[in-house]
XYZ file of C-alpha atoms in Angstrom:
759
model
C 6.479 126.766 -41.677
C 9.184 126.148 -39.158
C 8.582 127.442 -35.657
C 10.864 130.189 -34.438
C 12.303 128.990 -31.211
C 14.181 130.928 -28.566
C 17.514 129.390 -27.694
C 20.528 130.223 -25.585
C 23.819 130.110 -27.466
C 25.570 128.108 -24.765
C 27.167 125.584 -27.094
C 28.450 128.238 -29.473
C 29.614 130.464 -26.643
C 31.517 127.644 -24.963
C 33.326 126.742 -28.170
C 34.067 130.364 -28.947
C 35.535 130.803 -25.462
C 37.904 127.915 -26.130
C 38.918 129.492 -29.428
C 39.434 132.893 -27.841
C 41.855 131.443 -25.328
C 44.064 130.238 -28.168
C 44.705 132.931 -30.788
C 46.928 135.744 -29.600
C 45.659 137.882 -32.466
C 42.164 138.131 -31.010
C 43.453 138.866 -27.513
C 45.694 141.663 -28.756
C 42.997 143.270 -30.875
C 40.510 143.235 -28.003
C 43.145 144.946 -25.838
C 43.683 147.608 -28.489
C 39.930 148.208 -28.636
C 39.641 148.604 -24.881
C 42.264 151.364 -24.798
C 41.062 153.280 -27.848
C 39.774 156.823 -27.957
C 35.966 156.797 -27.503
C 34.842 159.483 -29.964
C 32.038 158.945 -32.457
C 32.933 157.864 -35.997
C 30.858 156.372 -38.810
C 33.308 155.356 -41.514
C 32.970 151.738 -42.667
C 29.547 151.355 -41.059
C 28.264 154.066 -43.405
C 29.110 151.887 -46.420
C 25.977 151.203 -48.446
C 24.719 147.646 -48.897
C 21.855 146.253 -50.958
C 22.112 142.558 -50.203
C 21.152 142.963 -46.539
C 17.707 144.479 -47.141
C 17.214 144.574 -50.967
C 17.361 148.375 -50.681
C 20.304 150.737 -50.292
C 21.034 150.985 -46.562
C 24.128 151.775 -44.470
C 25.764 148.689 -42.961
C 25.135 150.034 -39.471
C 21.367 149.641 -40.067
C 21.585 145.956 -41.091
C 21.284 143.237 -38.443
C 23.557 140.831 -40.324
C 27.257 140.291 -40.966
C 28.046 141.618 -44.440
C 31.387 142.244 -46.143
C 31.680 144.746 -48.989
C 34.652 144.753 -51.353
C 34.705 147.653 -53.809
C 36.565 148.236 -57.081
C 39.245 150.302 -55.368
C 40.024 147.463 -52.959
C 40.068 144.935 -55.820
C 42.697 147.038 -57.611
C 44.667 147.673 -54.432
C 44.883 143.958 -53.624
C 45.637 143.064 -57.280
C 42.946 140.397 -57.276
C 42.913 138.226 -60.412
C 39.853 136.076 -59.684
C 37.197 135.248 -57.104
C 39.724 133.386 -54.921
C 41.933 136.488 -54.673
C 38.805 138.539 -54.012
C 38.384 136.908 -50.569
C 42.091 136.379 -49.845
C 41.906 138.604 -46.748
C 38.359 137.650 -45.648
C 38.566 135.028 -42.850
C 35.583 132.682 -42.894
C 35.108 132.891 -46.686
C 37.056 130.697 -49.127
C 37.115 129.561 -52.756
C 38.622 126.164 -53.621
C 40.009 124.803 -56.872
C 43.820 124.849 -56.774
C 45.441 122.042 -58.763
C 42.312 121.131 -60.702
C 41.820 121.223 -64.449
C 38.289 122.509 -63.815
C 39.361 125.730 -62.115
C 37.791 127.530 -59.179
C 34.619 126.386 -57.457
C 32.043 128.551 -55.710
C 32.230 130.240 -52.314
C 32.345 128.600 -48.886
C 30.873 130.795 -46.129
C 31.045 129.725 -42.483
C 31.594 126.103 -43.502
C 28.819 125.870 -46.112
C 29.557 126.010 -49.831
C 28.706 124.893 -53.343
C 25.094 125.400 -54.421
C 24.169 126.121 -50.797
C 25.569 129.638 -51.275
C 23.529 131.816 -53.629
C 25.635 133.794 -56.119
C 24.166 136.766 -58.009
C 25.337 139.161 -60.718
C 23.216 142.323 -60.720
C 20.498 140.276 -59.026
C 20.626 137.393 -61.552
C 21.572 133.910 -60.342
C 24.888 132.492 -61.495
C 24.537 128.986 -62.937
C 24.619 126.130 -60.452
C 27.488 123.694 -60.053
C 26.991 120.251 -61.547
C 29.406 117.322 -61.391
C 29.031 113.732 -62.481
C 31.698 111.112 -62.916
C 35.363 111.828 -63.682
C 34.823 113.902 -66.834
C 32.317 116.628 -65.883
C 32.630 119.293 -63.219
C 30.731 122.461 -64.162
C 31.673 125.143 -61.642
C 30.652 128.752 -60.952
C 33.631 130.888 -61.959
C 31.686 132.944 -64.524
C 32.560 136.493 -63.413
C 35.458 138.754 -64.379
C 36.176 140.894 -61.355
C 37.472 143.867 -63.377
C 33.820 144.530 -64.278
C 32.713 144.912 -60.648
C 31.733 148.012 -58.716
C 31.271 145.975 -55.513
C 31.065 142.431 -54.237
C 28.800 141.935 -51.215
C 29.047 138.839 -49.023
C 26.241 138.059 -46.571
C 27.305 135.507 -43.970
C 24.636 133.061 -42.861
C 21.216 132.134 -44.297
C 19.105 134.897 -45.804
C 16.335 133.126 -47.734
C 13.731 135.535 -46.339
C 15.039 138.036 -48.897
C 16.651 135.950 -51.631
C 14.903 132.583 -51.611
C 16.239 129.126 -52.434
C 19.989 128.399 -52.221
C 20.651 131.201 -49.697
C 21.204 128.440 -47.144
C 24.740 129.358 -46.128
C 24.879 132.919 -47.395
C 24.773 135.122 -50.488
C 27.501 136.578 -52.698
C 26.213 139.477 -54.807
C 28.349 140.923 -57.608
C 27.333 144.414 -58.741
C 28.811 145.487 -62.070
C 30.051 148.988 -62.828
C 27.611 151.533 -64.241
C 28.223 154.786 -66.141
C 27.441 156.905 -63.070
C 30.106 155.070 -61.039
C 32.801 156.396 -63.378
C 31.568 159.696 -64.814
C 31.103 161.741 -61.663
C 30.587 165.320 -62.876
C 32.178 164.626 -66.277
C 30.473 163.808 -69.563
C 33.264 161.483 -70.745
C 35.570 158.952 -69.105
C 38.076 156.464 -70.453
C 40.236 154.074 -68.457
C 43.029 151.736 -69.523
C 44.460 149.058 -67.247
C 47.316 146.611 -67.706
C 48.345 143.956 -65.212
C 50.710 141.030 -64.763
C 51.012 138.273 -62.161
C 53.996 135.962 -61.820
C 51.880 133.359 -59.974
C 50.382 132.149 -63.265
C 52.331 134.235 -65.810
C 49.051 135.963 -66.575
C 48.523 139.314 -68.226
C 45.327 141.339 -68.302
C 44.158 144.400 -70.162
C 40.937 146.340 -69.551
C 39.541 149.248 -71.560
C 36.553 151.229 -70.290
C 34.787 153.932 -72.306
C 31.925 155.955 -70.791
C 29.956 158.834 -72.282
C 27.069 161.092 -71.276
C 24.872 162.933 -73.768
C 22.553 164.556 -71.249
C 19.758 162.193 -70.361
C 21.521 159.122 -71.794
C 24.801 157.679 -70.522
C 26.527 154.576 -71.829
C 29.487 152.372 -70.960
C 31.509 149.663 -72.675
C 34.080 147.656 -70.717
C 36.323 145.043 -72.351
C 38.745 142.771 -70.485
C 41.168 140.283 -72.032
C 43.179 137.818 -69.937
C 45.646 135.094 -70.734
C 47.826 132.974 -68.523
C 49.246 129.607 -67.661
C 48.915 127.148 -64.808
C 49.172 128.580 -61.285
C 52.618 127.782 -59.932
C 53.073 125.957 -56.650
C 55.875 125.690 -54.103
C 56.615 121.976 -54.103
C 59.858 120.056 -54.145
C 60.889 118.366 -57.376
C 59.246 115.119 -58.394
C 58.576 112.874 -61.382
C 57.456 114.539 -64.598
C 54.510 112.208 -65.163
C 52.031 110.246 -63.103
C 50.162 110.594 -59.831
C 53.392 111.420 -57.967
C 53.985 114.508 -60.097
C 54.426 117.512 -57.789
C 54.440 120.284 -60.405
C 51.125 121.693 -61.660
C 49.676 120.240 -64.834
C 50.470 122.406 -67.837
C 47.711 124.877 -68.741
C 47.023 127.722 -71.140
C 44.067 129.986 -70.398
C 42.382 132.755 -72.346
C 39.419 134.791 -71.126
C 37.329 137.631 -72.487
C 34.597 139.685 -70.847
C 32.415 142.466 -72.235
C 30.075 144.555 -70.095
C 27.935 147.190 -71.814
C 25.309 149.450 -70.246
C 22.992 152.185 -71.456
C 21.104 154.290 -68.910
C 18.301 156.673 -69.854
C 17.374 159.174 -67.157
C 13.770 159.753 -68.157
C 13.464 162.520 -65.579
C 14.761 163.265 -62.084
C 12.915 160.306 -60.572
C 12.855 157.691 -63.349
C 15.599 155.733 -65.104
C 15.773 152.816 -67.526
C 18.964 150.730 -67.751
C 19.861 148.007 -70.259
C 22.844 145.749 -69.498
C 24.656 143.232 -71.691
C 27.341 140.883 -70.376
C 29.288 138.335 -72.391
C 31.928 136.176 -70.665
C 34.104 133.433 -72.168
C 36.946 131.395 -70.680
C 38.951 128.738 -72.542
C 41.493 126.469 -70.829
C 43.698 123.801 -72.409
C 45.332 121.332 -70.017
C 47.929 118.640 -70.485
C 47.130 116.396 -67.532
C 50.661 115.105 -66.934
C 49.606 113.821 -63.495
C 47.447 111.189 -65.262
C 50.157 109.994 -67.651
C 51.075 106.398 -66.816
C 48.324 105.728 -64.271
C 45.981 102.734 -64.416
C 42.202 103.146 -64.593
C 40.270 99.893 -64.072
C 43.264 97.964 -65.317
C 43.778 100.125 -68.408
C 47.041 102.036 -68.826
C 46.525 105.753 -69.480
C 49.255 106.947 -71.833
C 48.157 110.590 -71.989
C 45.245 112.926 -71.358
C 44.643 116.375 -72.805
C 41.626 118.536 -71.973
C 39.961 121.516 -73.642
C 37.406 123.235 -71.417
C 35.229 126.275 -72.005
C 32.874 128.386 -69.882
C 30.444 130.874 -71.442
C 27.869 133.209 -69.920
C 25.707 135.780 -71.699
C 23.201 138.020 -69.902
C 20.748 140.756 -70.855
C 18.947 142.755 -68.153
C 16.402 145.568 -68.457
C 15.711 147.535 -65.269
C 13.294 150.386 -64.582
C 13.805 152.486 -61.437
C 11.310 154.967 -59.949
C 12.267 157.075 -56.917
C 10.096 159.248 -54.677
C 6.962 158.340 -56.580
C 4.460 159.542 -53.992
C 3.944 160.179 -50.317
C 3.465 156.462 -49.631
C 5.733 154.954 -52.332
C 9.403 155.692 -51.726
C 10.710 153.692 -54.684
C 9.847 150.988 -57.196
C 12.037 148.786 -59.365
C 11.031 146.463 -62.198
C 13.559 144.102 -63.784
C 13.523 141.418 -66.438
C 16.471 139.316 -67.548
C 17.738 136.463 -69.693
C 20.966 134.570 -69.085
C 22.557 131.525 -70.685
C 25.525 129.694 -69.133
C 27.345 126.719 -70.590
C 30.257 124.528 -69.489
C 31.876 122.491 -72.266
C 34.545 119.964 -71.271
C 36.449 117.769 -73.729
C 39.051 115.095 -72.985
C 41.287 113.216 -75.443
C 42.861 110.111 -73.941
C 45.443 107.671 -75.282
C 45.051 104.316 -73.512
C 46.305 100.734 -73.630
C 44.007 97.989 -72.344
C 45.390 94.654 -71.075
C 47.668 93.033 -72.206
C 49.012 96.511 -73.096
C 50.114 95.591 -76.625
C 47.858 98.040 -78.468
C 46.783 101.655 -78.187
C 43.313 103.163 -78.284
C 42.226 106.779 -78.620
C 39.191 107.799 -76.583
C 37.412 111.140 -76.427
C 34.796 112.329 -73.949
C 32.705 115.476 -74.376
C 30.499 116.681 -71.525
C 28.296 119.767 -71.487
C 26.071 121.394 -68.896
C 23.806 124.223 -69.982
C 21.521 126.375 -67.855
C 19.312 129.183 -69.155
C 17.405 131.429 -66.773
C 14.606 133.851 -67.654
C 13.085 135.966 -64.928
C 11.458 139.146 -63.723
C 10.913 140.851 -60.400
C 9.038 143.786 -58.983
C 10.152 145.471 -55.782
C 8.542 148.407 -53.972
C 9.502 150.336 -50.876
C 7.211 152.485 -48.741
C 7.981 154.690 -45.747
C 5.329 155.263 -43.099
C 6.087 157.617 -40.223
C 4.439 158.714 -37.017
C 5.646 160.909 -34.187
C 8.024 158.287 -32.755
C 8.048 155.385 -35.239
C 9.222 154.955 -38.824
C 8.413 151.908 -40.960
C 10.408 151.236 -44.134
C 8.491 148.433 -45.839
C 10.061 146.543 -48.741
C 7.858 144.107 -50.634
C 7.596 142.487 -54.016
C 7.486 139.488 -56.327
C 10.209 137.280 -57.830
C 9.762 134.924 -60.752
C 12.349 132.956 -62.681
C 12.568 129.774 -64.726
C 15.711 127.749 -65.365
C 16.085 125.316 -68.262
C 18.724 122.672 -67.583
C 20.307 120.021 -69.748
C 23.481 117.969 -69.878
C 24.925 115.729 -72.596
C 27.742 113.210 -72.388
C 29.207 111.987 -75.672
C 32.347 110.443 -77.082
C 33.863 107.374 -78.644
C 36.883 105.082 -78.780
C 38.903 103.837 -81.750
C 41.836 101.453 -81.969
C 45.131 102.054 -83.758
C 43.568 100.974 -87.065
C 40.675 103.407 -86.704
C 38.100 100.759 -85.837
C 35.354 101.666 -83.356
C 35.682 100.079 -79.917
C 32.402 99.314 -78.062
C 31.614 101.602 -75.117
C 30.602 100.545 -71.608
C 27.425 102.646 -71.950
C 25.458 103.996 -74.926
C 26.625 107.416 -76.106
C 25.466 110.118 -76.419
C 23.365 110.176 -73.256
C 22.096 112.442 -70.514
C 22.814 112.143 -66.797
C 19.414 113.689 -66.043
C 16.403 114.465 -68.254
C 15.884 117.948 -69.625
C 14.340 119.845 -66.725
C 12.618 123.218 -66.394
C 12.365 124.633 -62.873
C 9.941 127.478 -62.142
C 10.154 129.578 -58.997
C 7.560 132.079 -57.822
C 8.062 134.090 -54.646
C 6.500 136.925 -52.693
C 8.403 138.722 -49.938
C 7.994 141.499 -47.389
C 10.263 143.172 -44.869
C 9.551 145.942 -42.370
C 12.418 147.996 -40.922
C 11.027 149.699 -37.830
C 12.829 152.606 -36.156
C 11.911 153.267 -32.521
C 13.246 155.341 -29.620
C 14.490 158.175 -31.855
C 16.400 155.715 -34.012
C 18.175 153.904 -31.163
C 16.176 150.709 -31.722
C 15.800 149.116 -35.142
C 13.639 146.023 -35.677
C 13.563 144.199 -39.020
C 11.067 141.336 -39.356
C 10.700 139.717 -42.759
C 9.106 136.767 -44.543
C 9.173 135.162 -47.978
C 7.112 132.441 -49.627
C 8.740 130.382 -52.407
C 7.110 127.853 -54.697
C 9.377 125.642 -56.840
C 8.039 123.385 -59.590
C 10.190 121.138 -61.788
C 8.968 119.669 -65.071
C 10.986 116.971 -66.814
C 11.143 116.272 -70.560
C 12.919 112.930 -70.998
C 13.959 112.154 -74.554
C 15.506 109.247 -76.428
C 19.021 110.279 -75.371
C 18.063 109.928 -71.715
C 16.266 106.583 -72.034
C 18.769 104.950 -74.411
C 21.669 105.806 -72.148
C 19.949 104.753 -68.935
C 18.195 101.424 -69.517
C 16.043 100.210 -66.673
C 15.877 103.476 -64.731
C 12.549 104.597 -63.309
C 10.652 107.232 -65.325
C 11.652 110.783 -64.301
C 9.419 112.525 -61.786
C 8.008 116.043 -61.882
C 8.089 117.571 -58.432
C 7.178 120.698 -56.500
C 8.179 122.181 -53.167
C 7.175 125.277 -51.221
C 8.803 127.006 -48.281
C 8.203 129.981 -45.996
C 11.382 131.658 -44.737
C 11.382 134.047 -41.787
C 13.832 136.443 -40.214
C 13.908 138.902 -37.343
C 16.732 141.338 -36.666
C 17.366 143.754 -33.804
C 19.878 146.587 -33.474
C 19.892 148.503 -30.196
C 22.221 151.459 -29.715
C 23.372 151.365 -26.088
C 25.112 154.729 -26.432
C 26.806 156.799 -29.117
C 29.598 154.220 -29.381
C 28.189 150.760 -28.786
C 25.336 148.771 -30.332
C 23.961 145.291 -29.709
C 22.928 143.243 -32.745
C 20.804 140.083 -32.741
C 19.304 138.115 -35.599
C 17.249 135.012 -36.296
C 17.161 133.950 -39.940
C 16.024 130.934 -41.943
C 17.428 129.485 -45.129
C 16.481 126.709 -47.508
C 17.517 124.969 -50.705
C 14.855 123.264 -52.789
C 15.662 119.679 -53.880
C 18.085 120.006 -56.819
C 16.625 118.818 -60.123
C 19.686 116.675 -60.838
C 19.524 114.889 -57.468
C 15.821 114.103 -57.841
C 16.140 112.589 -61.321
C 19.788 111.636 -61.680
C 19.894 108.425 -63.691
C 22.763 106.354 -65.011
C 23.390 102.655 -65.603
C 26.765 101.139 -66.435
C 25.989 97.524 -67.323
C 29.596 96.454 -67.891
C 30.762 98.331 -64.800
C 27.975 96.839 -62.698
C 26.706 100.020 -61.059
C 23.838 102.482 -61.383
C 22.417 105.680 -59.971
C 18.693 105.912 -59.307
C 16.289 108.810 -58.904
C 15.206 110.203 -55.537
C 11.648 111.562 -55.959
C 11.060 111.882 -52.196
C 13.828 114.399 -51.490
C 12.908 117.285 -49.174
C 14.294 120.808 -49.028
C 17.424 121.438 -47.011
C 16.681 124.011 -44.300
C 18.657 126.086 -41.814
C 17.986 128.124 -38.687
C 20.569 130.736 -37.784
C 21.002 132.622 -34.523
C 23.495 135.457 -34.274
C 24.426 137.833 -31.454
C 26.953 140.626 -31.767
C 28.433 143.925 -30.653
C 29.471 146.902 -32.783
C 31.759 149.671 -31.583
C 32.290 152.914 -33.485
C 34.726 155.565 -32.244
C 36.815 158.331 -33.794
C 39.841 156.083 -34.261
C 38.463 152.588 -33.773
C 35.722 150.498 -35.318
C 35.129 146.922 -34.213
C 32.506 144.211 -34.425
C 32.032 140.820 -32.799
C 29.524 138.194 -33.950
C 28.751 134.859 -32.287
C 26.572 132.485 -34.299
C 25.073 129.028 -34.367
C 23.543 127.560 -37.517
C 21.368 124.432 -37.461
C 20.937 122.625 -40.790
C 18.365 119.883 -41.390
C 17.911 117.349 -44.199
C 21.290 117.889 -45.829
C 21.319 116.034 -49.146
C 24.050 113.482 -49.797
C 24.353 113.350 -53.575
C 24.462 110.239 -55.732
C 26.859 112.115 -57.979
C 29.323 112.089 -55.080
C 28.980 108.329 -54.610
C 26.377 108.173 -51.824
C 25.036 104.720 -50.958
C 21.366 105.016 -49.866
C 20.424 103.830 -46.382
C 18.054 101.096 -47.593
C 20.733 99.360 -49.670
C 23.426 99.555 -47.004
C 22.007 96.350 -45.488
C 22.895 94.629 -48.782
C 26.372 96.142 -49.003
C 25.052 98.836 -51.367
C 24.065 96.120 -53.870
C 20.587 95.902 -55.415
C 19.605 92.252 -54.763
C 17.342 92.237 -57.840
C 20.063 92.868 -60.430
C 23.335 92.711 -58.478
C 24.298 96.289 -59.389
C 26.051 98.661 -57.000
C 23.532 101.433 -56.176
C 23.990 105.178 -55.699
C 21.130 107.528 -54.774
C 20.719 111.029 -53.368
C 19.185 111.128 -49.897
C 18.301 113.494 -47.038
C 20.538 112.261 -44.242
C 22.155 114.809 -42.002
C 21.416 117.215 -39.215
C 24.369 119.556 -38.934
C 25.271 122.298 -36.472
C 27.986 124.872 -37.141
C 28.930 127.264 -34.333
C 31.461 130.045 -34.470
C 32.573 133.598 -33.903
C 34.016 136.404 -36.007
C 35.799 139.540 -34.857
C 37.176 142.434 -36.889
C 38.542 145.884 -36.117
C 40.070 148.974 -37.696
C 42.224 151.405 -35.706
C 43.742 154.696 -36.831
C 46.840 155.647 -34.814
C 46.485 159.435 -35.125
C 45.120 159.609 -31.583
C 48.355 158.004 -30.362
C 50.464 160.612 -32.124
C 51.291 158.352 -35.077
C 49.683 159.932 -38.150
C 48.737 158.242 -41.425
C 48.942 154.702 -40.032
C 46.037 152.288 -39.678
C 45.852 148.780 -38.230
C 43.201 146.314 -39.369
C 42.487 142.822 -38.135
C 39.940 140.029 -38.478
C 39.571 136.497 -37.189
C 37.049 133.733 -37.918
C 36.428 130.531 -35.975
C 33.888 127.804 -36.697
C 33.230 124.277 -35.493
C 30.790 121.859 -37.114
C 29.246 118.544 -36.133
C 27.047 115.984 -37.857
C 24.341 115.401 -35.238
C 23.536 111.948 -36.619
C 27.073 110.572 -36.337
C 28.950 113.020 -34.109
C 31.584 113.435 -36.837
C 33.223 116.775 -37.680
C 32.043 118.667 -40.772
C 34.844 118.640 -43.325
C 33.684 121.777 -45.139
C 34.366 123.934 -42.048
C 37.583 125.894 -42.520
C 40.350 126.145 -39.874
C 40.714 129.089 -37.509
C 41.980 132.001 -39.613
C 43.230 135.445 -38.642
C 44.433 138.457 -40.628
C 46.165 141.582 -39.339
C 47.517 144.409 -41.453
C 49.437 147.661 -41.133
C 48.599 150.432 -43.621
C 50.372 153.716 -44.306
C 49.152 156.546 -46.503
C 51.240 159.604 -47.313
C 49.918 162.995 -46.253
C 49.739 164.170 -49.867
C 47.767 161.065 -50.870
C 50.240 160.137 -53.604
C 51.380 156.783 -52.240
C 50.453 154.164 -49.670
C 51.491 150.715 -48.536
C 50.086 147.681 -46.732
C 51.837 144.866 -44.876
C 49.444 141.994 -44.101
C 49.981 138.814 -42.092
C 47.586 135.874 -42.435
C 47.631 133.000 -39.952
C 45.769 129.709 -40.491
C 45.508 126.886 -37.959
C 46.211 123.286 -38.924
C 43.415 120.858 -39.762
C 44.183 117.873 -37.559
C 42.944 114.306 -37.988
C 40.565 114.864 -35.057
C 38.883 117.658 -37.058
C 38.283 115.400 -40.087
C 35.434 112.906 -40.351
C 36.589 109.260 -40.129
C 36.826 107.401 -43.412
C 36.976 110.539 -45.561
C 40.677 109.987 -46.406
C 41.220 113.737 -46.688
C 44.732 115.130 -46.404
C 45.336 116.801 -43.008
C 46.851 120.232 -43.663
C 49.425 121.993 -41.483
C 49.040 125.485 -40.097
C 50.879 128.334 -41.761
C 51.543 132.059 -41.721
C 51.837 134.343 -44.754
C 53.254 137.826 -45.183
C 52.137 140.028 -48.092
C 53.281 143.516 -49.100
C 51.294 145.870 -51.340
C 51.868 149.430 -52.490
C 50.059 152.103 -54.496
C 51.464 155.136 -56.339
C 49.545 158.057 -57.866
C 52.039 159.612 -60.291
C 49.631 162.303 -61.438
C 45.919 162.828 -61.839
C 45.727 160.323 -64.691
C 48.400 157.674 -64.011
C 48.561 155.250 -61.071
C 50.229 151.948 -60.235
C 49.590 149.100 -57.803
C 52.111 146.410 -56.943
C 52.218 143.473 -54.573
C 54.707 140.882 -53.373
C 52.879 137.892 -51.920
C 54.139 135.112 -49.652
C 57.265 137.093 -48.828
C 58.733 134.266 -46.747
C 58.272 131.723 -49.572
C 56.134 129.486 -47.363
C 55.104 126.083 -48.736
C 51.526 125.309 -47.679
C 48.289 123.621 -48.724
C 44.920 125.225 -48.082
C 42.348 123.021 -46.377
C 39.777 124.142 -48.971
C 41.821 122.299 -51.628
C 42.237 119.051 -49.669
C 39.119 117.328 -51.120
C 40.641 117.599 -54.596
C 43.873 115.768 -53.739
C 42.605 112.184 -53.762
C 45.393 109.791 -54.755
C 47.579 112.513 -56.276
C 50.747 113.875 -54.697
C 49.662 116.351 -52.046
C 52.554 118.700 -52.826
C 51.053 119.411 -56.245
C 48.315 121.311 -54.396
C 50.649 123.740 -52.629
C 50.093 127.448 -53.251
C 52.613 129.660 -55.092
C 55.831 130.577 -53.327
C 56.986 134.175 -53.334
C 55.322 135.912 -56.281
C 54.486 139.389 -57.456
C 51.756 141.291 -59.278
C 51.693 144.737 -60.824
C 48.922 146.867 -62.284
C 48.995 150.197 -64.126
C 45.949 152.385 -64.821
C 45.604 155.466 -67.000
C 42.392 157.536 -66.820
C 41.107 160.411 -68.935
């Protein structure tokens, strides 16, 4: 167990002060707050969250920074995918522009990838896995038209959610029959949408019915589109200097079905089925004519597929007894698969003949799990305890296969550098068992809320190496079974100074168990003269987070400020990303026994990320300007590798958003004008030797509108990047490599429209 230590946030505060002196947006919003009408309001802070305590609680009772995006906001902002979902959320990003592999996972406060836990109805989304140039299994497995809400917890929260909640948690909650029926016994909805950014169209049909004690829902979404356009100047049609996006065709389908049986007033049983499929075909024109290890690449075409199927059964009991407030039992099964195929025409030296090579890579993860969660309320004359406690169990089965072959123009087989098919890691089953408890304590007539919590996790990995693994990886050490346990703590405080102002403080721990693929990653390329070796001594990555904030709630203004510092220990540098282990650095990363270049995963870094986030909402009615609202948010973070003193490249630049909203008095139409400003990422903010592209700062202007034609028919429209700005997001810089940077620019001026008809 790590010791909880009391610290003063001097370093974070100093850096935040420097940031506050720069952005005019923050200064202006603080001024607006200071002059606002001080009457009590409880609008956004009354929004219900589950991710912050594992039970339904208003945001104002959670000592953590949590964003909630609901279905109405998703429609209003015409979001197409998870990147659009967080378009106006400073401090949260999704990368993936310009890549054949699509969108990656979330980055929260400078930490991303598998260090951010992603859930769908409480079930873990498959992990990312990348190896070599032909496999990059990412986490874009969710169609956002199926969502009731998306909750984003900023900062570690492993005391509630366990491993991988190192940088934060993103929880997707799918729609249920009760979300749509209201007082009706039947609902049907039909949505059509189009976006010029990728020439994509979408259609969603939702049918919901209630037969008394049983309600059911079926939701079907179909999408198709092309490559996302950019805003680059003209360039060559083929090769690494190509500035236009590679040509793509995408088709996606998602089905969400639910049946809920209300056994009685206090008991319900819900069965959920999800089935998601995405297929993308890419002509990789940017690789036409390049050289790879002396071989001329004539053409490359890819066919990639992502599939996820989930079944969940959940039993809910409310108000069971005087001591048991609620109980929930869930069991689930989910299978996720990434299939990636590449067909390549190539000409080896002396470039007089042509070969045809294909590569097929798959990554499959199946998770089976169950959990039990109970909540009890104990009260005395001046104290109330809401105790949440329970058990989590899940097991993931993981496997990857790499296959393919090469033939010459006459159809003769060409020898491969390595035996195929093979596995990059042995088949691995990972079991996790956890027990958790949290106590939310109300004191001083509700003015003081304390929330201590703890969780114990035990991870055990069992490998099952087969002939595919050993034949493709000659000479590697036998795979190692391993286990790891961790206790994660948290303590939150909310103190209401008066009816308007509250102080919030939180200490929270996070961890990520050693990834199965890093521990036993094995690969030997005899002809290429390099190898990856296992890392059986890897330790868990851990984090300690300290956060201090203020919340203001008045009749026309709501605002919050959070200052944080996050300390991360034992960050793992992955062999799959080309890490040279410390021991072999003395030999120039060469194994003196066989002369091979060596890659190995290793715990190396101690990292600190400090920052601040501010957001506000102000209604102008009190100033005599009805129906107008101003919203703003800003996020600043600064990271440092304590071992080297280098900046942390995953930290995003200073970002601010401010918007003006108008809603008609009759509620039939509304509009939003939103400006987003992003600071440049200078060379001094990038670690030396990383060769990442330094991005310029930029400002964007977006316009959105909503019309309610009648009770059944509505429309949303948006015009984005009104000034036709050409810009590259820092989140996409790691994907540029040797390609033309302009190919990674975002779309110029573009529009989206959505129409919905409800019965």
